[in-house]
Amino acid sequence: MSPIYCTIEQLSKLFRVDYSSLLGMLHRDAANHPEVKKFNRYVLSEVAALHKTTAEPLEIDLDTPFLTLYEAQAILSEQLGPMVYSTVLRKAAKGEIPALKFGDTYRVPEPILLRYLQEKKISYRARNPQAKRD
């Protein structure tokens, strides 16, 4: 697969991250990792590789929809049972949920999240609200 070259504006829209915040991060990335920037554009696969939280490679393109952690929480709660935001944040930080981290912001690629759910790669045991507390 040939590399996809993107402007900061394209990456900002794709990842749903503030342009000015992303600009600073990508300039630092390019200074430390020259393979990130070629032909005055950013290589999408290299940007994703630098910011991913999972060990597995993330195959993304310019049409990949990204979710905020709140949107991912809604999908996970629907599929796995009630899940609070802090659990989703912890799982994303640990790499249990596929995500990209930009500063303190996480973005979850929706198709990969749905595939993880289908393959049962995300484990979660919802608390039983009926259970008695001692």
CSV table of N, CA, C and O in Angstrom, one decimal, residues 3-116:
chain,number,residue,atom,x,y,z
A,3,PRO,N,2.0,5.1,0.6
A,3,PRO,CA,1.7,6.0,1.8
A,3,PRO,C,0.7,7.1,1.4
A,3,PRO,O,0.7,7.5,0.2
A,4,ILE,N,0.0,7.5,2.4
A,4,ILE,CA,-1.0,8.6,2.2
A,4,ILE,C,-0.3,9.9,2.8
A,4,ILE,O,0.0,9.9,4.0
A,5,TYR,N,-0.2,10.9,2.0
A,5,TYR,CA,0.4,12.2,2.5
A,5,TYR,C,-0.7,13.2,2.8
A,5,TYR,O,-1.6,13.3,2.0
A,6,CYS,N,-0.6,13.8,4.0
A,6,CYS,CA,-1.7,14.7,4.4
A,6,CYS,C,-1.2,16.0,4.9
A,6,CYS,O,0.0,16.1,5.4
A,7,THR,N,-2.0,17.0,4.8
A,7,THR,CA,-1.7,18.3,5.4
A,7,THR,C,-2.2,18.3,6.8
A,7,THR,O,-2.9,17.4,7.2
A,8,ILE,N,-1.7,19.2,7.6
A,8,ILE,CA,-2.1,19.3,9.0
A,8,ILE,C,-3.7,19.5,9.1
A,8,ILE,O,-4.3,19.0,9.9
A,9,GLU,N,-4.2,20.3,8.1
A,9,GLU,CA,-5.6,20.5,8.1
A,9,GLU,C,-6.4,19.2,7.9
A,9,GLU,O,-7.4,19.0,8.6
A,10,GLN,N,-5.9,18.4,7.0
A,10,GLN,CA,-6.6,17.1,6.7
A,10,GLN,C,-6.5,16.2,8.0
A,10,GLN,O,-7.5,15.6,8.4
A,11,LEU,N,-5.3,16.2,8.6
A,11,LEU,CA,-5.2,15.4,9.8
A,11,LEU,C,-6.0,15.9,11.0
A,11,LEU,O,-6.6,15.1,11.7
A,12,SER,N,-6.1,17.2,11.1
A,12,SER,CA,-7.0,17.8,12.1
A,12,SER,C,-8.4,17.4,11.9
A,12,SER,O,-9.1,17.1,12.9
A,13,LYS,N,-8.9,17.4,10.7
A,13,LYS,CA,-10.3,17.0,10.5
A,13,LYS,C,-10.5,15.5,10.7
A,13,LYS,O,-11.5,15.1,11.2
A,14,LEU,N,-9.5,14.7,10.2
A,14,LEU,CA,-9.6,13.3,10.3
A,14,LEU,C,-9.7,12.9,11.8
A,14,LEU,O,-10.6,12.1,12.2
A,15,PHE,N,-8.7,13.4,12.6
A,15,PHE,CA,-8.6,13.0,14.0
A,15,PHE,C,-9.5,13.8,14.9
A,15,PHE,O,-9.6,13.5,16.1
A,16,ARG,N,-10.2,14.8,14.4
A,16,ARG,CA,-11.0,15.7,15.2
A,16,ARG,C,-10.3,16.3,16.4
A,16,ARG,O,-10.7,16.2,17.5
A,17,VAL,N,-9.1,16.8,16.0
A,17,VAL,CA,-8.2,17.4,17.0
A,17,VAL,C,-8.0,18.9,16.6
A,17,VAL,O,-7.9,19.2,15.4
A,18,ASP,N,-7.9,19.8,17.5
A,18,ASP,CA,-7.7,21.2,17.3
A,18,ASP,C,-6.5,21.4,16.4
A,18,ASP,O,-5.4,20.9,16.7
A,19,TYR,N,-6.6,22.2,15.4
A,19,TYR,CA,-5.5,22.4,14.4
A,19,TYR,C,-4.3,22.9,15.1
A,19,TYR,O,-3.2,22.4,14.8
A,20,SER,N,-4.4,24.0,15.9
A,20,SER,CA,-3.2,24.5,16.5
A,20,SER,C,-2.5,23.6,17.4
A,20,SER,O,-1.2,23.5,17.5
A,21,SER,N,-3.2,22.8,18.2
A,21,SER,CA,-2.6,21.8,19.1
A,21,SER,C,-1.9,20.7,18.2
A,21,SER,O,-0.8,20.3,18.6
A,22,LEU,N,-2.5,20.3,17.2
A,22,LEU,CA,-2.0,19.2,16.3
A,22,LEU,C,-0.7,19.8,15.6
A,22,LEU,O,0.3,19.1,15.5
A,23,LEU,N,-0.7,21.0,15.2
A,23,LEU,CA,0.4,21.7,14.5
A,23,LEU,C,1.7,21.5,15.4
A,23,LEU,O,2.7,21.1,14.9
A,24,GLY,N,1.6,21.9,16.6
A,24,GLY,CA,2.7,21.8,17.5
A,24,GLY,C,3.2,20.4,17.7
A,24,GLY,O,4.4,20.1,17.6
A,25,MET,N,2.3,19.5,17.9
A,25,MET,CA,2.7,18.1,18.1
A,25,MET,C,3.4,17.5,16.8
A,25,MET,O,4.4,16.8,16.9
A,26,LEU,N,2.8,17.8,15.6
A,26,LEU,CA,3.4,17.3,14.4
A,26,LEU,C,4.7,17.9,14.1
A,26,LEU,O,5.6,17.2,13.6
A,27,HIS,N,4.9,19.1,14.4
A,27,HIS,CA,6.2,19.7,14.2
A,27,HIS,C,7.3,19.1,15.1
A,27,HIS,O,8.4,18.8,14.7
A,28,ARG,N,6.9,18.8,16.4
A,28,ARG,CA,7.8,18.1,17.3
A,28,ARG,C,8.1,16.6,16.7
A,28,ARG,O,9.2,16.2,16.8
A,29,ASP,N,7.0,16.0,16.3
A,29,ASP,CA,7.2,14.6,15.7
A,29,ASP,C,8.1,14.6,14.6
A,29,ASP,O,9.0,13.8,14.5
A,30,ALA,N,8.0,15.6,13.7
A,30,ALA,CA,8.8,15.7,12.5
A,30,ALA,C,10.3,16.0,12.8
A,30,ALA,O,11.2,15.5,12.2
A,31,ALA,N,10.5,16.8,13.9
A,31,ALA,CA,11.9,17.1,14.3
A,31,ALA,C,12.6,15.8,14.9
A,31,ALA,O,13.7,15.6,14.6
A,32,ASN,N,11.8,15.0,15.6
A,32,ASN,CA,12.4,13.8,16.3
A,32,ASN,C,12.3,12.6,15.4
A,32,ASN,O,13.1,11.7,15.6
A,33,HIS,N,11.4,12.5,14.5
A,33,HIS,CA,11.2,11.4,13.6
A,33,HIS,C,11.1,11.9,12.1
A,33,HIS,O,9.9,12.1,11.7
A,34,PRO,N,12.2,12.0,11.4
A,34,PRO,CA,12.1,12.6,10.1
A,34,PRO,C,11.2,11.8,9.1
A,34,PRO,O,10.7,12.4,8.1
A,35,GLU,N,10.9,10.6,9.3
A,35,GLU,CA,10.1,9.8,8.4
A,35,GLU,C,8.6,10.2,8.5
A,35,GLU,O,7.9,9.8,7.6
A,36,VAL,N,8.2,11.0,9.4
A,36,VAL,CA,6.9,11.5,9.6
A,36,VAL,C,6.5,12.5,8.5
A,36,VAL,O,5.4,12.5,8.0
A,37,LYS,N,7.5,13.3,8.1
A,37,LYS,CA,7.2,14.4,7.1
A,37,LYS,C,8.0,14.2,5.9
A,37,LYS,O,9.2,14.1,5.9
A,38,LYS,N,7.2,14.1,4.7
A,38,LYS,CA,7.9,14.0,3.4
A,38,LYS,C,7.2,14.9,2.5
A,38,LYS,O,5.9,15.0,2.5
A,39,PHE,N,7.9,15.5,1.6
A,39,PHE,CA,7.3,16.3,0.6
A,39,PHE,C,6.5,17.4,1.2
A,39,PHE,O,5.4,17.8,0.6
A,40,ASN,N,6.9,17.9,2.3
A,40,ASN,CA,6.1,19.0,3.0
A,40,ASN,C,4.7,18.6,3.5
A,40,ASN,O,3.8,19.4,3.7
A,41,ARG,N,4.5,17.3,3.6
A,41,ARG,CA,3.2,16.7,4.1
A,41,ARG,C,3.6,15.7,5.1
A,41,ARG,O,4.7,15.2,5.2
A,42,TYR,N,2.5,15.2,5.8
A,42,TYR,CA,2.7,14.2,6.9
A,42,TYR,C,2.3,12.9,6.4
A,42,TYR,O,1.2,12.8,5.7
A,43,VAL,N,3.0,11.8,6.7
A,43,VAL,CA,2.7,10.5,6.3
A,43,VAL,C,1.7,9.9,7.3
A,43,VAL,O,2.0,9.7,8.5
A,44,LEU,N,0.5,9.6,6.9
A,44,LEU,CA,-0.6,9.2,7.8
A,44,LEU,C,-0.2,8.0,8.6
A,44,LEU,O,-0.4,8.0,9.8
A,45,SER,N,0.4,7.0,8.0
A,45,SER,CA,0.7,5.8,8.7
A,45,SER,C,1.8,6.0,9.7
A,45,SER,O,1.8,5.4,10.8
A,46,GLU,N,2.7,6.9,9.5
A,46,GLU,CA,3.8,7.2,10.4
A,46,GLU,C,3.2,8.0,11.6
A,46,GLU,O,3.6,7.8,12.8
A,47,VAL,N,2.3,9.0,11.3
A,47,VAL,CA,1.7,9.7,12.4
A,47,VAL,C,0.9,8.8,13.3
A,47,VAL,O,1.0,8.8,14.5
A,48,ALA,N,0.1,7.9,12.7
A,48,ALA,CA,-0.7,6.9,13.5
A,48,ALA,C,0.3,6.0,14.3
A,48,ALA,O,0.0,5.7,15.5
A,49,ALA,N,1.4,5.6,13.7
A,49,ALA,CA,2.3,4.7,14.4
A,49,ALA,C,2.9,5.4,15.6
A,49,ALA,O,3.1,4.7,16.7
A,50,LEU,N,3.2,6.7,15.5
A,50,LEU,CA,3.8,7.4,16.7
A,50,LEU,C,2.8,7.6,17.8
A,50,LEU,O,3.1,7.7,18.9
A,51,HIS,N,1.5,7.8,17.5
A,51,HIS,CA,0.5,8.1,18.5
A,51,HIS,C,-0.4,7.0,18.9
A,51,HIS,O,-1.3,7.2,19.7
A,52,LYS,N,-0.2,5.8,18.4
A,52,LYS,CA,-1.1,4.7,18.8
A,52,LYS,C,-0.8,4.2,20.2
A,52,LYS,O,0.3,4.3,20.6
A,53,THR,N,-1.8,3.7,20.8
A,53,THR,CA,-1.7,3.2,22.2
A,53,THR,C,-1.6,1.7,22.2
A,53,THR,O,-1.3,1.1,23.3
A,54,THR,N,-1.9,1.0,21.1
A,54,THR,CA,-1.9,-0.5,21.1
A,54,THR,C,-0.6,-0.9,20.4
A,54,THR,O,0.0,-0.2,19.6
A,55,ALA,N,-0.3,-2.2,20.7
A,55,ALA,CA,0.9,-2.8,20.1
A,55,ALA,C,0.6,-3.2,18.6
A,55,ALA,O,1.5,-3.2,17.8
A,56,GLU,N,-0.6,-3.5,18.3
A,56,GLU,CA,-1.0,-3.9,17.0
A,56,GLU,C,-1.0,-2.7,16.0
A,56,GLU,O,-1.3,-1.6,16.4
A,57,PRO,N,-0.6,-3.0,14.8
A,57,PRO,CA,-0.7,-1.9,13.8
A,57,PRO,C,-2.1,-1.5,13.5
A,57,PRO,O,-3.0,-2.3,13.6
A,58,LEU,N,-2.3,-0.2,13.3
A,58,LEU,CA,-3.7,0.3,13.0
A,58,LEU,C,-3.7,0.7,11.5
A,58,LEU,O,-3.0,1.6,11.1
A,59,GLU,N,-4.5,0.1,10.8
A,59,GLU,CA,-4.7,0.4,9.4
A,59,GLU,C,-5.8,1.5,9.3
A,59,GLU,O,-7.0,1.2,9.5
A,60,ILE,N,-5.4,2.7,8.9
A,60,ILE,CA,-6.4,3.7,8.8
A,60,ILE,C,-6.1,4.5,7.5
A,60,ILE,O,-5.0,4.4,6.9
A,61,ASP,N,-7.2,5.1,7.0
A,61,ASP,CA,-7.0,6.0,5.8
A,61,ASP,C,-7.8,7.3,6.0
A,61,ASP,O,-8.4,7.5,7.1
A,62,LEU,N,-7.9,8.1,5.0
A,62,LEU,CA,-8.6,9.4,5.2
A,62,LEU,C,-10.1,9.3,5.4
A,62,LEU,O,-10.8,10.3,5.7
A,63,ASP,N,-10.7,8.1,5.1
A,63,ASP,CA,-12.1,7.9,5.3
A,63,ASP,C,-12.5,7.2,6.6
A,63,ASP,O,-13.6,7.0,6.9
A,64,THR,N,-11.5,6.9,7.5
A,64,THR,CA,-11.7,6.2,8.7
A,64,THR,C,-12.4,7.2,9.7
A,64,THR,O,-11.8,8.3,10.0
A,65,PRO,N,-13.6,6.9,10.2
A,65,PRO,CA,-14.2,7.8,11.2
A,65,PRO,C,-13.6,7.5,12.6
A,65,PRO,O,-13.3,6.4,13.0
A,66,PHE,N,-13.3,8.6,13.3
A,66,PHE,CA,-12.7,8.5,14.6
A,66,PHE,C,-13.7,9.0,15.6
A,66,PHE,O,-14.5,9.9,15.4
A,67,LEU,N,-13.7,8.4,16.8
A,67,LEU,CA,-14.6,8.7,17.9
A,67,LEU,C,-13.9,9.3,19.0
A,67,LEU,O,-12.7,9.0,19.3
A,68,THR,N,-14.6,10.2,19.8
A,68,THR,CA,-14.0,10.6,21.1
A,68,THR,C,-14.2,9.5,22.1
A,68,THR,O,-14.9,8.5,21.8
A,69,LEU,N,-13.6,9.6,23.2
A,69,LEU,CA,-13.8,8.6,24.2
A,69,LEU,C,-15.2,8.5,24.7
A,69,LEU,O,-15.7,7.4,25.1
A,70,TYR,N,-15.9,9.6,24.7
A,70,TYR,CA,-17.3,9.6,25.1
A,70,TYR,C,-18.2,8.8,24.1
A,70,TYR,O,-19.1,8.1,24.5
A,71,GLU,N,-17.9,9.0,22.8
A,71,GLU,CA,-18.6,8.3,21.8
A,71,GLU,C,-18.3,6.8,21.9
A,71,GLU,O,-19.2,5.9,21.8
A,72,ALA,N,-17.0,6.5,22.1
A,72,ALA,CA,-16.6,5.1,22.3
A,72,ALA,C,-17.3,4.5,23.5
A,72,ALA,O,-17.7,3.3,23.5
A,73,GLN,N,-17.4,5.3,24.6
A,73,GLN,CA,-18.0,4.8,25.8
A,73,GLN,C,-19.5,4.4,25.5
A,73,GLN,O,-20.0,3.4,26.0
A,74,ALA,N,-20.2,5.2,24.7
A,74,ALA,CA,-21.6,4.9,24.4
A,74,ALA,C,-21.7,3.5,23.7
A,74,ALA,O,-22.5,2.7,24.0
A,75,ILE,N,-20.8,3.3,22.7
A,75,ILE,CA,-20.8,2.0,22.0
A,75,ILE,C,-20.4,0.9,22.9
A,75,ILE,O,-21.1,-0.2,22.9
A,76,LEU,N,-19.4,1.1,23.7
A,76,LEU,CA,-19.0,0.0,24.6
A,76,LEU,C,-20.0,-0.3,25.6
A,76,LEU,O,-20.3,-1.5,26.0
A,77,SER,N,-20.7,0.7,26.2
A,77,SER,CA,-21.7,0.5,27.2
A,77,SER,C,-22.9,-0.3,26.5
A,77,SER,O,-23.5,-1.1,27.2
A,78,GLU,N,-23.2,0.0,25.3
A,78,GLU,CA,-24.3,-0.7,24.6
A,78,GLU,C,-23.9,-2.1,24.3
A,78,GLU,O,-24.8,-3.0,24.5
A,79,GLN,N,-22.7,-2.4,24.0
A,79,GLN,CA,-22.3,-3.8,23.7
A,79,GLN,C,-21.9,-4.6,24.9
A,79,GLN,O,-22.2,-5.8,24.9
A,80,LEU,N,-21.2,-4.0,25.9
A,80,LEU,CA,-20.7,-4.8,27.0
A,80,LEU,C,-21.4,-4.5,28.3
A,80,LEU,O,-21.1,-5.2,29.3
A,81,GLY,N,-22.2,-3.6,28.4
A,81,GLY,CA,-22.8,-3.2,29.7
A,81,GLY,C,-22.3,-1.9,30.1
A,81,GLY,O,-21.4,-1.3,29.6
A,82,PRO,N,-23.0,-1.3,31.2
A,82,PRO,CA,-22.7,0.0,31.6
A,82,PRO,C,-21.2,0.2,31.9
A,82,PRO,O,-20.6,-0.6,32.6
A,83,MET,N,-20.6,1.2,31.3
A,83,MET,CA,-19.1,1.4,31.5
A,83,MET,C,-18.9,2.9,31.7
A,83,MET,O,-19.4,3.7,30.9
A,84,VAL,N,-18.2,3.3,32.7
A,84,VAL,CA,-18.0,4.7,33.0
A,84,VAL,C,-16.8,5.2,32.2
A,84,VAL,O,-16.0,4.5,31.7
A,85,TYR,N,-16.8,6.6,32.0
A,85,TYR,CA,-15.7,7.2,31.2
A,85,TYR,C,-14.3,6.8,31.6
A,85,TYR,O,-13.4,6.6,30.8
A,86,SER,N,-14.1,6.9,33.0
A,86,SER,CA,-12.8,6.6,33.5
A,86,SER,C,-12.3,5.2,33.1
A,86,SER,O,-11.1,5.0,32.9
A,87,THR,N,-13.2,4.2,33.0
A,87,THR,CA,-12.8,2.9,32.5
A,87,THR,C,-12.3,2.9,31.1
A,87,THR,O,-11.3,2.3,30.7
A,88,VAL,N,-13.1,3.6,30.2
A,88,VAL,CA,-12.7,3.7,28.8
A,88,VAL,C,-11.4,4.4,28.7
A,88,VAL,O,-10.5,4.0,27.9
A,89,LEU,N,-11.2,5.5,29.5
A,89,LEU,CA,-9.9,6.2,29.4
A,89,LEU,C,-8.8,5.3,29.9
A,89,LEU,O,-7.7,5.3,29.2
A,90,ARG,N,-8.9,4.6,30.9
A,90,ARG,CA,-7.9,3.7,31.4
A,90,ARG,C,-7.6,2.6,30.4
A,90,ARG,O,-6.4,2.3,30.1
A,91,LYS,N,-8.6,2.0,29.8
A,91,LYS,CA,-8.4,1.0,28.7
A,91,LYS,C,-7.7,1.5,27.5
A,91,LYS,O,-6.9,0.9,26.9
A,92,ALA,N,-8.0,2.7,27.1
A,92,ALA,CA,-7.4,3.4,26.0
A,92,ALA,C,-5.9,3.6,26.3
A,92,ALA,O,-5.0,3.4,25.5
A,93,ALA,N,-5.6,4.1,27.5
A,93,ALA,CA,-4.3,4.4,27.9
A,93,ALA,C,-3.4,3.2,28.0
A,93,ALA,O,-2.2,3.2,27.6
A,94,LYS,N,-4.0,2.1,28.4
A,94,LYS,CA,-3.3,0.8,28.5
A,94,LYS,C,-3.1,0.1,27.1
A,94,LYS,O,-2.4,-0.8,27.0
A,95,GLY,N,-3.9,0.5,26.2
A,95,GLY,CA,-3.8,-0.1,24.8
A,95,GLY,C,-4.8,-1.2,24.7
A,95,GLY,O,-4.8,-1.9,23.7
A,96,GLU,N,-5.7,-1.4,25.6
A,96,GLU,CA,-6.8,-2.4,25.5
A,96,GLU,C,-7.8,-2.0,24.5
A,96,GLU,O,-8.5,-2.9,23.9
A,97,ILE,N,-8.0,-0.8,24.3
A,97,ILE,CA,-8.9,-0.2,23.3
A,97,ILE,C,-8.0,0.5,22.3
A,97,ILE,O,-7.1,1.3,22.7
A,98,PRO,N,-8.2,0.2,21.0
A,98,PRO,CA,-7.3,0.8,20.0
A,98,PRO,C,-7.6,2.3,20.0
A,98,PRO,O,-8.7,2.8,19.8
A,99,ALA,N,-6.5,3.1,20.1
A,99,ALA,CA,-6.7,4.5,20.2
A,99,ALA,C,-5.4,5.2,19.7
A,99,ALA,O,-4.3,4.6,19.7
A,100,LEU,N,-5.6,6.5,19.3
A,100,LEU,CA,-4.4,7.4,19.1
A,100,LEU,C,-4.5,8.5,20.1
A,100,LEU,O,-5.6,9.0,20.5
A,101,LYS,N,-3.3,8.8,20.6
A,101,LYS,CA,-3.3,9.8,21.7
A,101,LYS,C,-2.5,11.1,21.1
A,101,LYS,O,-1.4,11.0,20.7
A,102,PHE,N,-3.2,12.2,21.2
A,102,PHE,CA,-2.6,13.5,20.8
A,102,PHE,C,-2.6,14.4,22.0
A,102,PHE,O,-3.7,14.9,22.4
A,103,GLY,N,-1.5,14.5,22.7
A,103,GLY,CA,-1.5,15.3,23.9
A,103,GLY,C,-2.2,14.5,25.0
A,103,GLY,O,-1.9,13.4,25.3
A,104,ASP,N,-3.3,15.1,25.5
A,104,ASP,CA,-4.1,14.4,26.5
A,104,ASP,C,-5.5,14.0,25.9
A,104,ASP,O,-6.4,13.7,26.6
A,105,THR,N,-5.5,14.0,24.5
A,105,THR,CA,-6.8,13.7,23.8
A,105,THR,C,-6.6,12.3,23.1
A,105,THR,O,-5.6,12.1,22.5
A,106,TYR,N,-7.6,11.5,23.3
A,106,TYR,CA,-7.6,10.2,22.7
A,106,TYR,C,-8.7,10.1,21.6
A,106,TYR,O,-9.7,10.7,21.7
A,107,ARG,N,-8.3,9.5,20.5
A,107,ARG,CA,-9.3,9.2,19.4
A,107,ARG,C,-9.3,7.8,19.0
A,107,ARG,O,-8.2,7.1,18.9
A,108,VAL,N,-10.5,7.2,18.9
A,108,VAL,CA,-10.6,5.8,18.7
A,108,VAL,C,-11.1,5.5,17.2
A,108,VAL,O,-12.2,6.1,16.9
A,109,PRO,N,-10.4,4.8,16.4
A,109,PRO,CA,-10.9,4.5,15.1
A,109,PRO,C,-12.1,3.6,15.2
A,109,PRO,O,-12.1,2.4,15.7
A,110,GLU,N,-13.3,4.0,14.7
A,110,GLU,CA,-14.5,3.3,14.9
A,110,GLU,C,-14.5,1.9,14.3
A,110,GLU,O,-14.9,0.9,14.9
A,111,PRO,N,-14.1,1.7,13.0
A,111,PRO,CA,-14.1,0.4,12.5
A,111,PRO,C,-13.2,-0.6,13.2
A,111,PRO,O,-13.6,-1.8,13.4
A,112,ILE,N,-12.1,-0.1,13.7
A,112,ILE,CA,-11.2,-1.0,14.5
A,112,ILE,C,-11.9,-1.4,15.9
A,112,ILE,O,-11.8,-2.5,16.3
A,113,LEU,N,-12.5,-0.4,16.5
A,113,LEU,CA,-13.2,-0.6,17.8
A,113,LEU,C,-14.3,-1.7,17.5
A,113,LEU,O,-14.4,-2.6,18.3
A,114,LEU,N,-15.1,-1.5,16.5
A,114,LEU,CA,-16.2,-2.5,16.2
A,114,LEU,C,-15.6,-3.9,15.9
A,114,LEU,O,-16.2,-4.9,16.3
A,115,ARG,N,-14.5,-3.9,15.2
A,115,ARG,CA,-13.8,-5.2,15.0
A,115,ARG,C,-13.3,-5.9,16.3
A,115,ARG,O,-13.5,-7.1,16.5
A,116,TYR,N,-12.7,-5.1,17.2
A,116,TYR,CA,-12.3,-5.6,18.5
A,116,TYR,C,-13.5,-6.1,19.2
A,116,TYR,O,-13.4,-7.2,19.9
